[in-house]
Amino acid sequence: MRTNLPVTQHEYQFPGAETLLSTTDTASHISYANAAFMRTSGFATEELMGQPHNLVRHPDMPVEAFADMWRSLKEGQSWTALVKNRRKNGDHYWVRANAAPMRRNGQIVGYLSVRTKPQRAEIEAADELYRRFKEGRAPGLAFHRGLIVRTGVMRLVSALQLMPAAWRVRLPLLLVGAAMGVAL
């Protein structure tokens, strides 16, 4: 993969009320980008259309994040995580990226990405965590559908995080019910 340059390490602040939208084909070539995405990325329409979406990838992003994203999308799952993107001039902007497969007649025909502005505390936490990944200082951690999970023996700690929401609600009720049954 080529490294996207230049990089200024200057953060661009896009309006928090804007939603950045884009679609790609299954090979990740941009087929649509809304005006907010164009403004924020700093690229013109003709510079983006048909280009690989990783044109806006910032080199500070860990490769593990995008490997996880593509694994999730190709499995037909959605993916959500904070992403540091690069503008045309080398500045960067942070987004909460929500990517999902688009289907037609049951087949994946492309991907939709909806991005919003995250909170400053989330950005700071992600920036530190991603730096650890880039520097090889994140042993026992991995990406799973955009979430950071533990690996190895500590994987059980992440089990609740990976459980569907309905089961996160049911499990405590089941445990209380089982405890009450044992107590009787």
XYZ file of N, CA and C in Angstrom:
552
model
N 0.845 -1.196 0.000
C 0.000 0.000 0.000
C 0.880 1.246 0.000
N 0.490 2.195 -0.771
C 1.244 3.444 -0.812
C 0.939 4.284 0.423
N 1.884 5.094 0.818
C 1.669 5.997 1.949
C 1.119 7.306 1.409
N 0.019 7.748 1.962
C -0.601 8.985 1.512
C 0.142 10.171 2.098
N 0.694 10.972 1.238
C 1.430 12.168 1.631
C 0.884 13.357 0.869
N 1.083 14.572 1.327
C 1.837 14.971 2.513
C 1.023 14.750 3.785
N 1.684 14.853 4.928
C 1.043 14.791 6.234
C 1.552 15.975 7.048
N 0.615 16.803 7.533
C 1.001 18.012 8.273
C 0.843 17.862 9.782
N 0.038 16.897 10.228
C -0.346 16.718 11.634
C -1.142 17.922 12.162
N -1.756 18.671 11.258
C -2.652 19.764 11.635
C -4.081 19.260 11.504
N -4.865 19.373 12.579
C -6.237 18.862 12.551
C -7.196 19.877 11.948
N -7.997 19.396 11.024
C -9.058 20.182 10.404
C -10.353 19.878 11.161
N -11.052 20.915 11.569
C -12.312 20.755 12.295
C -13.482 20.952 11.334
N -14.192 19.891 11.030
C -15.387 20.065 10.195
C -16.593 20.273 11.117
N -17.640 20.928 10.623
C -18.803 21.222 11.466
C -19.431 19.951 12.032
N -19.707 19.953 13.317
C -20.260 18.787 13.994
C -21.640 18.372 13.499
N -22.362 19.286 12.876
C -23.704 18.969 12.385
C -23.662 18.281 11.021
N -22.491 18.216 10.393
C -22.395 17.617 9.055
C -22.195 16.105 9.134
N -22.753 15.428 8.163
C -22.570 13.991 7.995
C -21.857 13.780 6.675
N -20.737 13.065 6.730
C -19.957 12.789 5.527
C -20.415 11.435 4.984
N -20.804 11.421 3.727
C -21.365 10.220 3.117
C -20.588 9.849 1.870
N -20.343 8.563 1.688
C -19.758 8.092 0.428
C -20.175 6.654 0.197
N -20.157 6.266 -1.062
C -20.388 4.878 -1.426
C -19.253 4.433 -2.329
N -18.994 3.121 -2.296
C -17.965 2.553 -3.156
C -18.505 1.292 -3.811
N -17.791 0.850 -4.835
C -18.093 -0.466 -5.391
C -17.426 -1.511 -4.495
N -17.502 -2.768 -4.864
C -16.946 -3.821 -4.008
C -15.421 -3.796 -3.966
N -14.788 -3.084 -4.901
C -13.325 -2.949 -4.897
C -12.890 -1.668 -4.188
N -13.831 -0.983 -3.523
C -13.579 0.224 -2.750
C -13.304 1.469 -3.596
N -13.749 1.486 -4.837
C -13.616 2.687 -5.667
C -14.836 3.569 -5.447
N -14.599 4.833 -5.178
C -15.666 5.769 -4.822
C -16.632 5.964 -5.984
N -17.929 5.770 -5.681
C -18.971 5.969 -6.692
C -19.860 7.168 -6.357
N -19.833 7.596 -5.095
C -20.602 8.769 -4.677
C -19.940 9.376 -3.449
N -19.956 10.699 -3.381
C -19.502 11.416 -2.185
C -20.351 12.679 -2.066
N -20.905 12.920 -0.888
C -21.731 14.117 -0.726
C -20.843 15.361 -0.581
N -21.488 16.522 -0.625
C -20.754 17.796 -0.586
C -19.952 17.956 0.708
N -20.488 17.474 1.830
C -19.773 17.592 3.111
C -18.482 16.770 3.077
N -18.534 15.577 2.483
C -17.328 14.758 2.360
C -16.304 15.445 1.457
N -16.762 16.028 0.372
C -15.857 16.722 -0.563
C -15.167 17.900 0.139
N -15.967 18.719 0.841
C -15.398 19.869 1.552
C -14.372 19.426 2.586
N -14.738 18.431 3.380
C -13.882 18.001 4.482
C -12.609 17.333 3.976
N -12.711 16.529 2.932
C -11.524 15.844 2.402
C -10.614 16.796 1.633
N -11.185 17.884 1.114
C -10.394 18.837 0.334
C -10.188 18.421 -1.121
N -10.757 17.301 -1.516
C -10.633 16.839 -2.901
C -11.823 17.309 -3.721
N -11.614 17.505 -5.011
C -12.688 17.844 -5.936
C -13.357 16.560 -6.410
N -14.576 16.682 -6.891
C -15.342 15.516 -7.365
C -14.542 14.681 -8.342
N -13.947 15.320 -9.331
C -13.208 14.573 -10.358
C -11.953 13.885 -9.804
N -11.460 14.356 -8.664
C -10.295 13.720 -8.038
C -10.695 12.490 -7.218
N -11.967 12.426 -6.804
C -12.428 11.327 -5.960
C -13.143 10.211 -6.708
N -14.001 10.576 -7.661
C -14.824 9.568 -8.321
C -13.958 8.517 -9.019
N -14.258 7.263 -8.719
C -13.536 6.150 -9.327
C -12.214 5.821 -8.657
N -11.820 6.628 -7.683
C -10.548 6.387 -6.983
C -10.768 5.465 -5.782
N -9.729 4.739 -5.364
C -9.861 3.925 -4.152
C -10.130 4.819 -2.943
N -11.027 4.366 -2.069
C -11.391 5.166 -0.898
C -10.195 5.407 0.009
N -9.174 4.548 -0.061
C -8.013 4.749 0.817
C -7.182 5.962 0.409
N -7.641 6.707 -0.583
C -7.020 7.981 -0.942
C -7.010 8.929 0.258
N -8.006 8.795 1.140
C -8.082 9.662 2.327
C -7.520 8.988 3.576
N -6.931 7.822 3.437
C -6.383 7.108 4.595
C -5.162 7.846 5.139
N -5.163 8.071 6.426
C -4.022 8.719 7.073
C -3.018 7.647 7.483
N -1.720 7.881 7.250
C -0.728 6.861 7.602
C -0.622 6.567 9.100
N -1.217 7.387 9.964
C -1.210 7.100 11.398
C -2.201 5.999 11.781
N -3.101 5.644 10.880
C -4.082 4.596 11.191
C -3.413 3.228 11.170
N -3.691 2.395 12.179
C -3.110 1.047 12.192
C -3.704 0.177 11.092
N -2.864 -0.607 10.450
C -3.333 -1.495 9.379
C -4.351 -2.497 9.920
N -4.248 -2.842 11.194
C -5.177 -3.792 11.800
C -6.618 -3.290 11.750
N -6.811 -1.978 11.848
C -8.165 -1.415 11.816
C -8.815 -1.679 10.464
N -8.077 -1.437 9.377
C -8.666 -1.613 8.057
C -8.763 -3.077 7.665
N -7.861 -3.918 8.158
C -7.982 -5.357 7.928
C -9.279 -5.854 8.572
N -9.548 -5.375 9.787
C -10.779 -5.727 10.490
C -12.002 -5.204 9.749
N -11.918 -3.973 9.255
C -13.040 -3.394 8.526
C -13.377 -4.245 7.303
N -12.375 -4.578 6.506
C -12.630 -5.352 5.286
C -13.104 -6.759 5.600
N -12.578 -7.364 6.640
C -13.037 -8.704 7.046
C -14.524 -8.627 7.414
N -14.887 -7.621 8.205
C -16.282 -7.455 8.628
C -17.206 -7.218 7.439
N -16.820 -6.290 6.571
C -17.672 -5.957 5.424
C -17.841 -7.138 4.478
N -16.774 -7.861 4.220
C -16.859 -9.014 3.318
C -17.676 -10.151 3.920
N -17.773 -10.190 5.260
C -18.639 -11.164 5.937
C -20.087 -10.682 5.959
N -20.330 -9.493 5.388
C -21.682 -8.950 5.352
C -22.082 -8.205 6.602
N -21.114 -7.892 7.465
C -21.371 -7.201 8.721
C -21.039 -5.712 8.604
N -21.648 -4.901 9.451
C -21.293 -3.485 9.497
C -20.064 -3.309 10.386
N -19.463 -2.142 10.330
C -18.239 -1.851 11.069
C -18.293 -0.404 11.525
N -17.962 -0.152 12.789
C -17.953 1.209 13.328
C -16.703 1.410 14.167
N -15.978 2.485 13.892
C -14.796 2.835 14.686
C -14.420 4.273 14.398
N -13.571 4.838 15.253
C -13.017 6.153 14.983
C -11.896 6.004 13.958
N -11.847 6.923 13.010
C -10.856 6.881 11.939
C -10.245 8.265 11.762
N -8.942 8.279 11.621
C -8.211 9.507 11.307
C -7.986 9.502 9.802
N -8.608 10.460 9.108
C -8.474 10.577 7.656
C -7.553 11.726 7.288
N -6.981 11.624 6.100
C -6.072 12.648 5.596
C -6.786 13.487 4.544
N -6.631 14.808 4.656
C -7.152 15.720 3.645
C -6.147 15.820 2.490
N -6.568 16.353 1.405
C -5.697 16.500 0.230
C -4.419 17.265 0.567
N -4.538 18.306 1.411
C -3.372 19.136 1.736
C -2.492 18.551 2.841
N -2.858 17.365 3.364
C -2.057 16.730 4.408
C -2.585 16.910 5.815
N -3.528 17.836 6.003
C -4.167 17.961 7.311
C -4.982 16.686 7.562
N -5.512 16.546 8.773
C -6.323 15.365 9.059
C -7.610 15.768 9.755
N -8.544 14.842 9.761
C -9.813 15.018 10.467
C -10.241 13.663 11.000
N -10.857 13.683 12.179
C -11.329 12.462 12.826
C -12.809 12.284 12.574
N -13.211 11.036 12.342
C -14.625 10.716 12.140
C -14.984 9.454 12.904
N -16.258 9.334 13.215
C -16.806 8.052 13.643
C -17.329 7.455 12.348
N -16.634 6.449 11.852
C -16.985 5.843 10.570
C -17.924 4.666 10.799
N -19.017 4.678 10.090
C -19.977 3.575 10.089
C -20.034 3.065 8.662
N -19.505 1.887 8.440
C -19.476 1.311 7.098
C -20.362 0.075 7.073
N -21.073 -0.106 5.968
C -21.968 -1.253 5.850
C -22.056 -1.703 4.397
N -22.262 -2.995 4.191
C -22.435 -3.487 2.829
C -23.778 -3.026 2.264
N -23.797 -2.750 0.970
C -25.043 -2.470 0.258
C -25.362 -3.732 -0.537
N -26.609 -4.177 -0.454
C -26.996 -5.412 -1.132
C -28.057 -5.155 -2.188
N -27.985 -5.932 -3.232
C -29.015 -5.935 -4.269
C -29.270 -7.396 -4.612
N -30.514 -7.820 -4.509
C -30.882 -9.221 -4.756
C -30.028 -10.180 -3.930
N -29.756 -9.807 -2.674
C -29.011 -10.660 -1.776
C -27.501 -10.647 -1.957
N -27.011 -9.938 -2.943
C -25.569 -9.882 -3.210
C -24.999 -8.528 -2.785
N -23.777 -8.542 -2.220
C -23.115 -7.289 -1.876
C -22.656 -6.626 -3.172
N -23.110 -5.379 -3.381
C -22.774 -4.650 -4.614
C -21.877 -3.440 -4.347
N -21.649 -3.158 -3.087
C -20.813 -2.018 -2.737
C -20.911 -1.762 -1.243
N -20.364 -0.619 -0.847
C -20.325 -0.285 0.576
C -20.729 1.168 0.775
N -21.416 1.411 1.873
C -21.858 2.746 2.259
C -21.091 3.140 3.504
N -20.587 4.360 3.529
C -19.899 4.858 4.711
C -20.539 6.174 5.136
N -20.985 6.201 6.390
C -21.598 7.390 6.984
C -20.691 7.801 8.130
N -20.198 9.033 8.077
C -19.234 9.478 9.078
C -19.723 10.744 9.771
N -19.554 10.750 11.101
C -19.941 11.896 11.916
C -18.751 12.305 12.776
N -18.891 13.457 13.400
C -17.802 13.983 14.223
C -17.844 13.369 15.629
N -16.745 12.764 16.073
C -16.705 12.191 17.428
C -16.376 13.269 18.468
N -16.527 12.909 19.737
C -16.191 13.807 20.834
C -14.671 13.857 21.017
N -14.163 14.953 21.548
C -12.723 15.148 21.747
C -12.105 14.052 22.618
N -12.785 13.653 23.689
C -12.242 12.600 24.569
C -12.089 11.280 23.810
N -13.036 10.980 22.921
C -12.950 9.756 22.111
C -11.761 9.820 21.158
N -11.541 10.986 20.580
C -10.416 11.177 19.652
C -9.098 10.965 20.385
N -8.980 11.573 21.549
C -7.730 11.443 22.309
C -7.453 9.992 22.689
N -8.496 9.271 23.106
C -8.323 7.858 23.464
C -7.937 7.026 22.233
N -8.608 7.264 21.116
C -8.301 6.510 19.894
C -6.905 6.833 19.389
N -6.521 8.091 19.453
C -5.191 8.502 18.985
C -4.098 7.762 19.765
N -4.245 7.691 21.075
C -3.262 6.994 21.913
C -3.264 5.497 21.623
N -4.439 4.925 21.544
C -4.549 3.490 21.282
C -3.982 3.126 19.908
N -4.301 3.908 18.888
C -3.811 3.630 17.536
C -2.295 3.792 17.472
N -1.762 4.748 18.227
C -0.303 4.925 18.286
C 0.343 3.659 18.862
N -0.282 3.102 19.895
C 0.238 1.862 20.481
C 0.250 0.739 19.447
N -0.805 0.616 18.670
C -0.843 -0.405 17.614
C 0.278 -0.177 16.603
N 0.431 1.064 16.163
C 1.455 1.394 15.151
C 2.864 1.104 15.668
N 3.072 1.313 16.969
C 4.396 1.110 17.566
C 4.600 -0.319 18.071
N 3.636 -1.193 17.853
C 3.759 -2.569 18.299
C 3.631 -2.728 19.808
N 2.957 -1.772 20.451
C 2.801 -1.808 21.909
C 1.364 -2.119 22.324
N 0.674 -2.960 21.535
C -0.708 -3.299 21.876
C -0.880 -4.821 21.954
N 0.038 -5.492 22.674
C -0.115 -6.951 22.769
C -1.399 -7.296 23.520
N -2.043 -8.352 23.089
C -3.266 -8.780 23.753
C -4.490 -7.993 23.353
N -4.338 -7.088 22.362
C -5.479 -6.309 21.874
C -5.654 -6.553 20.387
N -6.901 -6.500 19.940
C -7.192 -6.678 18.513
C -8.465 -5.907 18.178
N -8.681 -5.681 16.908
C -9.920 -5.075 16.421
C -10.905 -6.194 16.100
N -12.165 -5.982 16.448
C -13.237 -6.921 16.091
C -14.470 -6.099 15.760
N -14.773 -5.990 14.478
C -15.886 -5.174 13.975
C -15.823 -3.747 14.498
N -14.590 -3.244 14.598
C -14.374 -1.867 15.019
C -14.134 -1.709 16.506
N -14.502 -2.689 17.280
C -14.272 -2.638 18.729
C -12.860 -3.121 19.033
N -12.301 -2.629 20.120
C -11.017 -3.133 20.591
C -11.331 -4.220 21.608
N -10.819 -5.419 21.353
C -11.082 -6.561 22.236
C -9.767 -7.155 22.716
N -9.847 -7.907 23.781
C -8.684 -8.616 24.309
C -8.545 -9.945 23.573
N -7.312 -10.436 23.513
C -7.046 -11.726 22.879
C -6.448 -12.676 23.912
N -6.259 -13.913 23.516
C -5.659 -14.893 24.413
C -6.570 -15.202 25.591
N -5.952 -15.474 26.753
C -6.727 -15.828 27.947
C -7.642 -14.698 28.403
N -7.290 -13.476 28.074
C -8.111 -12.325 28.482
C -9.316 -12.114 27.549
N -9.463 -12.964 26.542
C -10.559 -12.828 25.581
C -11.927 -12.866 26.273
N -12.026 -13.636 27.347
C -13.294 -13.734 28.074
C -13.756 -12.377 28.597
N -12.816 -11.498 28.906
C -13.149 -10.160 29.384
C -13.949 -9.401 28.326
N -13.687 -9.684 27.050
C -14.361 -8.995 25.948
C -15.668 -9.665 25.547
N -15.989 -10.804 26.139
C -17.177 -11.562 25.729
C -18.451 -10.735 25.819
N -18.649 -10.005 26.918
C -19.853 -9.181 27.049
C -19.915 -8.103 25.977
N -18.774 -7.536 25.652
C -18.696 -6.478 24.654
C -19.137 -6.996 23.278
N -18.868 -8.262 22.995
C -19.177 -8.837 21.684
C -20.562 -9.457 21.617
N -21.190 -9.609 22.765
C -22.503 -10.234 22.828
C -23.555 -9.294 22.231
N -24.502 -9.833 21.465
C -25.586 -8.976 20.944
C -26.308 -8.266 22.084
N -26.814 -7.080 21.812
C -27.456 -6.246 22.839
C -28.588 -6.979 23.548
N -29.378 -7.732 22.815
C -30.498 -8.450 23.429
C -30.000 -9.412 24.504
N -28.878 -10.079 24.253
C -28.335 -11.024 25.237
C -27.673 -10.310 26.401
N -27.148 -9.106 26.165
C -26.569 -8.345 27.288
C -27.654 -7.953 28.274
N -28.881 -7.787 27.790
C -30.014 -7.469 28.666
C -30.528 -8.751 29.326
N -30.620 -9.835 28.539
C -31.175 -11.095 29.058
C -30.268 -11.788 30.068
N -28.972 -11.748 29.844
C -28.045 -12.511 30.674
C -28.176 -12.195 32.163
N -28.165 -10.920 32.571
C -28.320 -10.649 34.011
C -29.652 -11.190 34.552
N -30.707 -11.102 33.752
C -32.014 -11.603 34.189
C -31.971 -13.120 34.359
N -31.321 -13.792 33.414
C -31.184 -15.243 33.517
C -30.366 -15.634 34.749
N -29.291 -14.891 34.991
C -28.454 -15.192 36.157
C -29.204 -14.974 37.461
N -29.975 -13.894 37.524
C -30.770 -13.622 38.731
C -31.813 -14.734 38.897
N -32.465 -15.104 37.799
C -33.469 -16.168 37.849
C -32.846 -17.487 38.313
N -31.682 -17.826 37.801
C -30.996 -19.062 38.170
C -30.593 -18.997 39.654
N -30.098 -17.847 40.106
C -29.691 -17.696 41.503
C -30.902 -17.850 42.426
N -32.042 -17.301 42.024
C -33.241 -17.396 42.834
C -33.726 -18.851 42.882
N -33.609 -19.556 41.772
C -34.015 -20.968 41.716
C -33.149 -21.821 42.620
N -31.859 -21.520 42.667
C -30.934 -22.269 43.526
C -31.224 -21.950 44.993
N -31.578 -20.706 45.274
C -31.825 -20.283 46.659
C -33.095 -20.905 47.226
N -34.032 -21.257 46.361
C -35.301 -21.830 46.857
C -35.058 -23.252 47.192
